[in-house]
Amino acid sequence: MGKNVAKTSINTIRMLGIEAITNAKSGHGGIVLGAAPIMYALFHDHINIDLENLSYFNRDRFILSSGHGSALLYATMLVFGYPSITINDLKQFRQLHSKTPGHPENYKLEGVEICTGPLGQGCGMSVGFAIAESHLAGIYNKYSPVIDHYTYVMLGDGDLEEGIAQEAMAVAGKNKLSKLIWLYDSNNIQLDGKVSDSNSWNIKALCQAYSWNYIYVANSDYEQISKAIAAAKTSTAPTLIEVKTIIGDGWKLTEGTNKSHGLTLDANGVIELKKSLDYKYDDFSIPEEVKQDFKVVSIRSKQAVKKYNDAVAKLSKSDKTLYTSFDSVAKQNFAFELSWFEQIPFVPKEATRTLFGQVFDIFFKHHPTFMAINPDISSSTKIKSGSIYGDTNQIGQTVNVGVREFIAADIVNGLTAHGGIRAASSTFLSFSDYNKQAIRLGAISNLPILNVFSHDTITVGEDGPTHQPIEQIPSLRLIPNHYLFRPCNTEECIATLKFLNSKNKPTTAITSRSAFTQIKSKVADALMGGYVVQDDKNYDLTIIATGSEIETAINVISELKKVNKNARLVSMPCVRLFKEQSSAYQQKVLGNKPIVSIEFAATAPWYELVDLAIGIDTFGASGKPNDLISEFKLQPKDIVKKILTLLKK
């Protein structure tokens, strides 16, 4: 009887997913048919959630890295009784403004942990989720297992083929993230043909090389899958469970071929599929026996929630200070006090990487759940603090990931999305292209992440054009819902970190390697995005500068005075934040005379605000910083000539 009910439940997941795709005339039916037994085994027998509170803090996390299989996820959530999704939502699959978009979006549908879609990134971000569980358990499980849950990932061949998955395996294996379990939908097929056309890999050997536990399931029998998951839970290493499935299982015309990948059936096709699966129920319906089958999830989850509440109560009685800290973390409250930073001394000339490092270190010390992800470069970026995290030191706050920039940013996404953690990664600005895709996904997911990039201009010097950023600053600024700060002093560094404390605003900080003349300002002004640093009632123009170019702008203003021209100086640490201010404030800051920007990066985007943009639109060169500034006509005297030409027009 149980086996028959399970078959009906699995086929219900399959049919709901296929019916959603048919209704939308768009989607990926192959994974729905092939991987439904995996989802059933996981959700029916293992996963712990609270159907009455989907954001319950100690829930298991599930990530669909193969985001194109979203119909499978939505159908699974529906039959398992998630209150956030209805039959009507499934009927609106892939429609404008629906809760069921083409790839999972956490801000659209409660129960979706994070946005996925670009293959491999769910794997990468899952490492952050698993580190979060481990780190929080290390801090708060002193008296009882307050934090005790798993991170599960559904992935396919395409996910594993992306380099980010290899980076993820390396970091997870090194840190023995035993509560990370990957469920590999291994069907030998990808979009353009057989997996063997592209790979000669040995997955078991790959797992062994990365210190992972490997379990093989020869077919998609849900009982065998469930046993494999149970075995994975006993492992002292992260586990990859390879399940041999059949893509498009049940649709005889294309099953087991690449034609099943984007399988979309018409109404007659749905009828034929039901015959093939021996499924006799109406479209978009959940049979009563299936509803009864899934009650086990609610029962198991209520037991888990009770265990969690008992553990929290024990913590509260045992250690009031630790409990207060945990309660704040569980509620996503992260304190930020300006008074913390009052003892930072003013230095007339300093690099902002040093200043930001000082601010960062202070914030670190006030937050044991703040973590730094280090791709082997923190000695240069200054973004590190506390001891090194690892399987023998779960409370460590710095995670060394080796020279792996992409996974560093993806781990930040995962840590933040898990909840209870704030995190930052750091590397050189020219390498931001390696992890930009992760930053973009963090922005789509509305995560208050932080990524820090130092060595901000051609003044890196002798390392040459490969290490000298040109287009990276404007490129990062163009990411929607993303706030790039380029601080010029301590106050702007503090403002950058304070902005991180928002609930849903991703932040990037750009810092300098080179020391430059420092100015004093107010954190409140910096949080406006742009503000007047030096005013002049008789001004002829306004100069906007960012970061280390503040010093250049000050020198330009001095040179202009020699020819009887006066300029106001505006520091604009965050262009997006400035543009969100009222038009009256913007006008007050910008003035009504010609406007010039000075930023040693690509110039084009500045013309939205200015009449003349001073910067660099070619690659740099290898040489001493001052020689490069001269070579590219960025000395104050060169800039003055360009400004005078503008004023004559």
XYZ file of C-alpha atoms in Angstrom:
649
model
C 0.000 0.000 0.000
C 2.752 2.447 0.944
C 4.601 1.821 -2.303
C 1.460 2.503 -4.355
C 0.735 5.711 -2.471
C 4.331 6.856 -3.016
C 3.976 6.172 -6.739
C 0.811 8.241 -6.856
C 2.469 11.056 -4.912
C 5.490 11.097 -7.212
C 3.269 11.114 -10.269
C 1.210 13.920 -8.770
C 4.376 16.011 -8.511
C 5.207 15.097 -12.098
C 1.786 15.931 -13.479
C 1.403 19.214 -11.594
C 4.782 20.334 -12.926
C 3.977 19.252 -16.484
C 0.516 20.831 -16.344
C 2.067 24.126 -15.210
C 4.493 23.990 -18.139
C 1.702 23.078 -20.576
C -0.424 25.936 -19.305
C 2.483 28.354 -19.742
C 3.558 26.798 -23.059
C 7.063 27.192 -21.679
C 9.370 25.381 -19.277
C 11.588 22.348 -18.747
C 9.578 19.161 -18.397
C 12.460 16.706 -18.571
C 13.723 17.353 -15.056
C 10.168 17.360 -13.671
C 9.577 13.819 -14.900
C 13.053 12.520 -14.181
C 13.826 13.996 -10.771
C 10.427 13.870 -9.032
C 11.421 10.695 -7.082
C 14.416 12.548 -5.638
C 12.223 15.396 -4.432
C 9.700 12.971 -2.970
C 12.332 11.006 -1.060
C 13.875 14.184 0.347
C 10.730 16.031 1.334
C 8.648 13.057 2.421
C 11.285 11.311 4.520
C 13.859 13.873 5.584
C 13.469 17.605 5.234
C 12.420 19.556 8.328
C 10.394 22.713 7.793
C 7.610 24.408 9.716
C 4.528 24.707 7.535
C 3.130 27.246 9.990
C 6.292 29.371 9.879
C 8.336 28.909 6.711
C 11.082 31.206 8.025
C 11.564 29.055 11.145
C 15.247 29.590 11.921
C 16.394 25.994 12.387
C 14.695 24.676 9.251
C 16.565 22.577 6.728
C 17.502 24.590 3.662
C 16.804 23.336 0.133
C 18.432 24.911 -2.921
C 17.457 24.076 -6.493
C 20.732 24.769 -8.265
C 19.178 23.478 -11.503
C 16.893 26.484 -11.443
C 15.362 25.739 -14.833
C 13.506 22.933 -13.019
C 11.447 25.441 -11.076
C 8.158 23.751 -12.021
C 9.398 20.678 -10.134
C 10.089 22.786 -7.041
C 6.745 24.587 -7.167
C 4.829 21.326 -7.634
C 6.705 19.750 -4.732
C 6.020 22.708 -2.460
C 2.341 22.583 -3.372
C 1.796 18.900 -2.626
C 3.766 19.158 0.600
C 1.415 21.826 1.863
C 3.504 25.003 1.747
C 0.972 27.734 2.589
C 2.800 30.225 0.357
C 1.724 28.527 -2.893
C -1.652 27.596 -4.357
C -2.983 25.749 -7.382
C -3.697 29.127 -8.954
C -0.054 30.140 -8.465
C 0.967 27.018 -10.364
C -1.456 27.941 -13.140
C 0.335 31.295 -13.344
C 3.732 29.634 -13.876
C 6.099 31.898 -15.850
C 3.517 34.682 -16.090
C 4.194 38.330 -15.351
C 4.071 39.200 -11.627
C 3.324 35.611 -10.600
C 4.818 33.938 -7.526
C 6.077 31.148 -9.779
C 8.607 32.663 -12.203
C 10.742 30.721 -14.694
C 13.585 30.376 -12.187
C 13.116 30.417 -8.391
C 13.068 33.861 -6.781
C 13.163 34.100 -2.982
C 11.401 37.465 -2.833
C 8.450 36.172 -4.865
C 7.695 32.932 -3.053
C 8.287 32.238 0.634
C 9.980 28.882 1.012
C 12.425 29.541 -1.823
C 15.726 30.160 -0.033
C 17.583 32.094 -2.733
C 17.432 33.007 -6.419
C 18.998 30.403 -8.691
C 19.250 29.869 -12.411
C 22.817 30.464 -13.628
C 24.043 26.894 -13.356
C 26.464 26.031 -10.588
C 25.731 28.977 -8.354
C 23.276 27.077 -6.206
C 26.170 24.705 -5.497
C 28.431 27.629 -4.664
C 25.942 29.368 -2.422
C 25.103 26.132 -0.612
C 28.611 26.189 0.868
C 27.737 29.513 2.490
C 24.535 28.029 3.916
C 26.452 25.088 5.357
C 29.179 27.291 6.843
C 26.470 29.447 8.439
C 24.927 26.393 10.125
C 28.326 25.233 11.344
C 29.438 28.664 12.565
C 26.210 29.408 14.413
C 26.229 25.934 15.985
C 29.793 26.524 17.155
C 28.768 29.727 18.910
C 25.348 28.875 20.305
C 25.227 25.099 20.893
C 27.068 25.345 24.198
C 24.168 24.040 26.287
C 21.819 22.470 23.759
C 21.593 21.890 19.964
C 19.896 25.177 19.102
C 21.315 25.042 15.581
C 21.123 21.627 13.947
C 19.964 21.406 10.346
C 21.014 20.344 6.855
C 21.527 22.081 3.529
C 20.279 20.068 0.550
C 20.963 20.879 -3.094
C 19.421 19.493 -6.269
C 21.886 19.769 -9.146
C 22.574 18.351 -12.579
C 25.419 17.831 -15.011
C 25.354 21.471 -16.079
C 25.863 22.591 -12.494
C 28.855 20.298 -12.030
C 30.374 21.426 -15.333
C 30.523 25.025 -14.178
C 33.827 25.822 -12.501
C 32.059 27.303 -9.491
C 30.899 23.806 -8.494
C 34.504 22.624 -8.393
C 35.427 25.618 -6.234
C 32.503 24.798 -3.956
C 33.559 21.176 -3.582
C 37.106 22.213 -2.702
C 36.013 24.582 0.074
C 33.304 22.284 1.468
C 35.608 19.276 1.522
C 38.430 21.189 3.171
C 36.113 22.368 5.950
C 34.303 19.016 6.375
C 30.835 20.495 5.970
C 29.107 17.241 6.851
C 25.627 18.745 6.846
C 25.875 19.665 3.180
C 24.212 17.075 0.927
C 24.097 17.395 -2.859
C 21.523 15.342 -4.794
C 22.873 14.853 -8.284
C 20.213 14.250 -10.955
C 22.538 12.201 -13.174
C 20.697 11.392 -16.404
C 23.604 11.327 -18.900
C 21.929 14.052 -20.964
C 22.317 17.793 -21.377
C 20.786 20.340 -23.721
C 22.843 19.645 -26.842
C 23.335 15.905 -26.463
C 24.960 13.325 -24.241
C 27.082 14.311 -21.255
C 29.743 11.976 -22.618
C 30.086 14.298 -25.628
C 31.611 16.852 -23.260
C 33.017 14.873 -20.340
C 35.090 11.860 -19.477
C 34.896 12.524 -15.762
C 34.784 10.087 -12.889
C 32.424 11.593 -10.329
C 33.425 9.219 -7.572
C 37.100 10.031 -8.067
C 36.238 13.732 -8.173
C 34.510 13.436 -4.804
C 37.456 11.539 -3.357
C 39.867 14.211 -4.619
C 37.866 16.907 -2.848
C 37.406 14.884 0.379
C 33.684 14.338 -0.191
C 31.587 11.331 0.664
C 30.129 9.703 -2.479
C 27.004 7.547 -2.691
C 25.713 5.995 -5.895
C 22.043 5.112 -6.483
C 21.626 3.034 -9.619
C 18.073 4.114 -10.411
C 15.398 6.536 -9.280
C 13.769 4.238 -6.752
C 12.678 6.618 -4.031
C 13.351 4.159 -1.209
C 16.959 3.734 -2.285
C 17.323 7.507 -2.580
C 15.901 7.948 0.907
C 18.342 5.372 2.313
C 21.195 7.214 0.616
C 20.141 10.497 2.229
C 19.948 8.791 5.619
C 23.467 7.437 5.098
C 24.708 10.884 4.066
C 23.498 12.287 7.376
C 25.931 10.016 9.215
C 28.946 11.161 7.181
C 31.717 13.325 8.616
C 32.223 14.896 5.186
C 29.929 16.639 2.708
C 28.095 14.135 0.530
C 27.254 13.927 -3.159
C 24.539 11.386 -3.929
C 24.560 10.479 -7.604
C 21.123 9.235 -8.627
C 20.844 7.696 -12.069
C 17.599 9.066 -13.476
C 15.926 9.145 -16.881
C 15.280 12.610 -18.238
C 11.685 12.888 -19.405
C 10.830 9.609 -17.635
C 7.380 8.465 -18.784
C 7.196 10.438 -22.036
C 8.169 7.636 -24.380
C 8.730 9.791 -27.460
C 11.763 11.587 -26.025
C 12.685 10.058 -22.653
C 16.395 9.557 -22.169
C 17.296 12.045 -24.926
C 18.251 15.709 -25.057
C 14.881 16.454 -26.655
C 13.364 16.022 -23.204
C 15.329 18.915 -21.689
C 12.855 21.626 -22.686
C 9.895 19.259 -22.861
C 6.597 21.119 -23.231
C 3.470 19.097 -23.944
C 0.125 20.205 -25.362
C -3.222 19.159 -23.885
C -3.250 15.890 -25.821
C 0.291 15.211 -24.687
C -0.796 15.575 -21.060
C -3.527 12.990 -21.656
C -1.025 10.588 -23.208
C 1.448 11.123 -20.367
C -1.222 10.295 -17.790
C -1.869 7.032 -19.631
C 1.844 6.248 -19.640
C 2.086 6.925 -15.882
C -1.254 5.193 -15.144
C -2.406 8.418 -13.503
C -6.178 8.897 -13.373
C -6.678 12.232 -11.669
C -7.868 15.622 -12.937
C -5.513 18.372 -14.080
C -4.219 20.670 -11.337
C -5.545 18.495 -8.539
C -4.032 16.771 -5.509
C -5.621 13.380 -4.737
C -6.824 12.909 -1.176
C -4.513 9.926 -0.660
C -1.586 12.141 -1.608
C -2.628 14.791 0.898
C -2.755 12.095 3.568
C 0.662 10.799 2.472
C 2.262 14.165 3.096
C 0.888 14.611 6.604
C 4.029 12.861 7.813
C 5.975 15.990 6.902
C 3.890 18.154 9.209
C 4.162 15.644 12.058
C 7.938 15.327 11.710
C 8.415 19.058 11.408
C 6.343 19.808 14.515
C 8.570 17.442 16.453
C 11.654 19.240 15.129
C 10.211 22.646 16.027
C 9.435 21.448 19.560
C 12.997 20.171 19.919
C 14.276 23.558 18.738
C 12.054 25.512 21.121
C 13.144 23.302 24.017
C 16.803 23.898 23.095
C 16.257 27.660 22.959
C 14.500 27.577 26.337
C 17.434 25.675 27.822
C 19.867 28.228 26.389
C 17.778 31.040 27.874
C 17.917 29.465 31.328
C 21.605 28.564 31.123
C 23.187 31.750 29.768
C 21.189 34.967 29.478
C 23.957 36.816 27.624
C 24.397 34.093 25.019
C 20.633 33.755 24.650
C 20.226 37.501 24.081
C 22.890 37.340 21.383
C 21.187 34.359 19.744
C 17.762 35.965 19.877
C 19.114 39.054 18.142
C 20.812 36.959 15.460
C 17.729 34.808 14.861
C 15.671 37.974 14.392
C 18.244 39.359 11.938
C 19.059 42.328 14.170
C 22.618 43.604 13.783
C 23.587 46.531 15.971
C 25.585 49.415 14.584
C 26.776 52.275 16.780
C 28.771 55.234 15.496
C 30.381 55.482 18.928
C 32.280 52.265 18.197
C 34.488 54.116 15.733
C 35.282 57.273 17.692
C 38.778 56.123 18.643
C 40.018 55.781 15.050
C 42.712 58.482 14.798
C 42.752 61.004 11.979
C 45.777 60.494 9.719
C 46.545 63.287 7.225
C 47.535 60.836 4.497
C 46.288 57.252 4.301
C 45.018 54.565 1.911
C 41.326 53.769 2.176
C 42.059 50.035 2.253
C 43.743 50.697 5.611
C 40.916 52.901 6.848
C 38.248 50.457 5.754
C 40.196 47.626 7.379
C 40.142 49.511 10.690
C 36.400 50.112 10.500
C 35.812 46.529 9.409
C 37.852 45.139 12.300
C 35.854 47.129 14.849
C 32.539 45.923 13.407
C 33.919 42.373 13.465
C 34.672 42.553 17.167
C 31.107 43.581 17.986
C 29.578 40.780 15.896
C 30.716 37.174 16.335
C 28.431 36.228 13.442
C 30.167 38.545 10.983
C 32.438 36.581 8.640
C 35.145 37.429 6.100
C 35.727 35.199 3.081
C 39.331 35.432 1.988
C 40.510 34.365 -1.489
C 44.151 34.458 -0.371
C 44.498 38.214 -0.515
C 43.362 39.688 2.803
C 46.883 40.869 3.629
C 46.451 43.322 0.743
C 42.760 44.148 1.023
C 42.915 44.349 4.864
C 39.605 42.493 5.159
C 40.197 39.888 7.833
C 39.694 39.525 11.534
C 39.506 36.911 14.233
C 40.680 33.339 13.925
C 40.470 31.096 10.875
C 37.241 29.134 10.483
C 37.490 25.361 10.006
C 36.097 22.039 11.151
C 38.139 22.285 14.349
C 37.330 25.967 14.904
C 33.714 26.567 13.944
C 33.664 29.943 15.694
C 36.432 31.320 13.474
C 35.322 34.368 11.514
C 37.698 34.310 8.542
C 37.213 31.594 5.913
C 40.249 30.973 3.717
C 39.118 29.695 0.308
C 42.363 29.940 -1.647
C 42.590 31.807 -4.941
C 38.907 31.354 -5.733
C 37.171 34.713 -6.149
C 33.870 33.408 -7.536
C 33.169 31.034 -4.647
C 34.157 33.738 -2.164
C 31.293 35.952 -3.335
C 28.878 33.026 -3.619
C 29.661 31.975 -0.051
C 28.843 35.526 1.066
C 25.474 35.153 -0.684
C 24.807 31.831 1.022
C 25.879 32.980 4.478
C 23.652 36.038 4.234
C 20.646 34.221 2.760
C 20.849 31.601 5.503
C 20.171 34.309 8.081
C 21.893 35.237 11.287
C 25.129 36.074 9.470
C 26.608 39.120 7.774
C 29.598 38.509 5.545
C 32.088 40.086 3.171
C 34.583 38.912 0.591
C 37.504 40.878 -0.792
C 39.948 40.899 -3.680
C 41.523 43.326 -6.166
C 39.078 45.416 -8.195
C 40.386 44.120 -11.515
C 39.391 40.611 -10.387
C 35.807 41.604 -9.611
C 34.885 40.214 -13.022
C 35.472 36.737 -11.594
C 32.736 37.152 -8.988
C 30.432 39.672 -10.623
C 27.898 36.950 -11.490
C 27.596 36.132 -7.779
C 27.181 39.812 -6.892
C 24.456 40.092 -9.518
C 22.600 37.093 -8.106
C 22.939 38.524 -4.596
C 21.399 41.766 -5.849
C 18.502 39.924 -7.496
C 17.983 38.033 -4.232
C 17.860 41.294 -2.216
C 20.671 40.204 0.087
C 22.549 42.691 2.314
C 25.915 41.348 1.181
C 29.270 43.143 1.112
C 32.097 42.687 -1.373
C 35.247 44.765 -0.995
C 37.672 45.534 -3.827
C 40.985 47.280 -3.296
C 43.687 48.462 -5.758
C 41.192 50.707 -7.460
C 42.942 52.470 -10.386
C 45.914 52.487 -12.743
C 47.933 53.764 -9.786
C 48.475 50.079 -9.013
C 51.398 50.871 -11.275
C 54.005 48.280 -12.106
C 51.603 45.331 -12.109
C 50.396 46.602 -15.458
C 47.073 46.669 -17.335
C 45.939 43.181 -16.233
C 45.759 44.452 -12.660
C 44.589 47.992 -13.386
C 40.783 48.354 -13.370
C 39.190 50.563 -15.989
C 35.598 49.516 -16.650
C 35.004 47.656 -13.394
C 33.701 50.580 -11.328
C 30.986 51.655 -13.807
C 30.227 48.012 -14.585
C 29.494 47.284 -10.928
C 27.536 50.529 -10.590
C 25.210 49.381 -13.359
C 23.977 46.334 -11.411
C 20.400 47.160 -10.324
C 19.587 47.167 -6.595
C 23.299 47.344 -5.831
C 25.115 50.125 -4.008
C 28.723 50.779 -4.879
C 30.591 52.944 -2.377
C 33.981 54.426 -3.146
C 34.946 56.066 0.160
C 37.536 58.812 0.417
C 37.942 58.910 4.219
C 37.093 57.200 7.505
C 33.595 58.684 7.715
C 32.691 57.379 4.271
C 34.106 53.961 5.197
C 31.848 53.922 8.264
C 28.878 54.957 6.130
C 29.597 52.089 3.733
C 29.570 49.538 6.523
C 26.487 51.085 8.125
C 24.665 50.735 4.834
C 25.473 47.020 4.935
C 23.155 46.855 7.931
C 20.145 47.362 5.683
C 17.784 44.425 5.267
C 18.031 43.995 1.501
C 20.683 46.249 -0.064
C 23.806 44.626 -1.561
C 26.921 46.759 -1.128
C 30.297 46.962 -2.811
C 33.189 48.953 -1.353
C 36.073 50.182 -3.527
C 39.269 51.077 -1.676
C 42.676 52.397 -2.677
C 46.090 50.828 -2.337
C 47.789 54.223 -2.402
C 47.715 56.706 0.452
C 46.296 60.150 -0.326
C 45.404 63.377 1.472
C 42.523 62.882 3.899
C 39.594 65.195 4.585
C 37.110 65.187 7.443
C 33.363 64.901 6.931
C 30.211 63.495 8.528
C 28.843 59.972 8.270
C 25.338 61.393 7.842
C 26.462 63.375 4.794
C 28.131 60.319 3.273
C 24.884 58.384 3.667
C 23.265 60.836 1.250
C 25.453 59.390 -1.497
C 26.955 62.752 -2.403
C 27.563 65.998 -0.537
C 29.474 69.269 -0.740
C 32.974 69.067 0.736
C 34.226 72.541 -0.220
C 31.810 75.311 -1.125
C 32.406 78.618 -2.878
C 29.677 81.253 -3.293
C 31.382 82.643 -6.377
C 31.902 79.291 -8.064
C 32.347 78.788 -11.789
C 31.866 75.020 -11.752
C 31.228 72.007 -9.526
C 33.734 69.169 -9.402
C 32.569 65.697 -8.369
C 35.236 63.259 -7.204
C 35.235 59.802 -5.654
C 37.710 57.921 -3.488
C 41.370 58.713 -3.986
C 40.576 61.254 -6.697
C 39.408 63.632 -3.968
C 43.049 64.592 -3.547
C 43.386 65.223 -7.281
C 40.240 67.359 -7.231
C 41.557 69.457 -4.332
C 44.765 70.088 -6.268
C 42.801 70.948 -9.410
C 40.772 73.515 -7.470
C 44.008 75.083 -6.209
C 45.335 75.296 -9.772
C 42.091 76.825 -11.018
C 42.339 79.595 -8.425
C 45.621 80.657 -10.040
C 43.663 81.514 -13.180
C 40.788 83.130 -11.257
C 38.384 80.248 -11.547
C 36.534 78.973 -8.500
C 35.113 75.482 -7.990
C 32.946 73.688 -5.486
C 33.967 70.149 -4.522
C 31.465 67.327 -4.132
C 32.385 63.916 -2.791
C 30.108 61.240 -4.216
C 30.880 57.920 -2.518
C 27.695 56.257 -3.850
C 26.125 57.474 -7.090
C 23.021 55.262 -6.806
C 22.306 56.467 -3.282
C 22.722 60.095 -4.376
C 20.280 59.600 -7.256
C 17.702 58.292 -4.773
C 17.678 61.595 -2.895
C 15.109 64.293 -3.604
C 15.563 66.405 -6.713
C 15.881 69.445 -4.461
C 18.795 67.895 -2.576
C 20.487 66.802 -5.788
C 20.154 70.280 -7.235
C 21.555 71.832 -4.060
C 24.615 69.585 -4.220
C 25.255 69.827 -7.962
C 24.566 73.537 -8.346
C 23.628 75.264 -11.598
C 27.019 75.746 -13.239
C 29.062 73.334 -15.393
C 29.836 70.037 -13.678
C 33.030 67.999 -14.015
C 33.687 64.517 -12.620
C 37.122 63.180 -11.750
C 37.403 59.419 -11.408
C 40.242 57.368 -12.866
C 37.936 54.843 -14.527
C 35.775 54.592 -17.654
C 33.976 57.885 -18.194
C 30.787 57.186 -20.158
C 28.247 56.678 -17.310
C 29.240 59.962 -15.672
C 27.699 61.945 -18.519
C 24.292 61.334 -16.977
C 25.311 63.887 -14.327
C 28.189 65.946 -15.711
C 29.283 68.076 -18.631
C 32.832 66.737 -18.637
C 34.103 63.411 -17.271
C 37.797 63.079 -16.506
C 38.967 59.478 -16.464
C 40.545 56.782 -18.587
C 38.933 54.847 -21.423
C 41.894 52.719 -22.479
C 43.778 49.956 -20.728
C 46.617 51.084 -18.500
C 50.292 50.238 -18.704
C 53.133 48.973 -16.560
C 55.057 51.749 -14.882
C 55.408 53.807 -11.761
C 52.129 55.366 -10.594
C 53.205 58.976 -11.153
C 54.517 58.116 -14.609
C 51.168 56.579 -15.494
C 49.269 59.620 -14.269
C 51.431 61.761 -16.520
C 51.178 59.358 -19.455
C 47.390 59.383 -19.412
C 47.098 63.166 -18.894
C 45.600 62.914 -15.418
C 47.855 65.386 -13.637
C 46.041 68.402 -12.130
C 47.545 70.691 -14.769
C 46.201 68.439 -17.561
C 42.744 68.382 -16.002
C 42.749 72.169 -15.582
C 43.353 72.589 -19.329
C 40.326 70.431 -20.119
C 38.176 72.341 -17.643
C 39.184 75.732 -19.045
C 38.266 74.521 -22.520
C 34.856 73.498 -21.199
C 34.297 76.871 -19.522
C 35.087 78.725 -22.740
C 32.269 76.992 -24.600
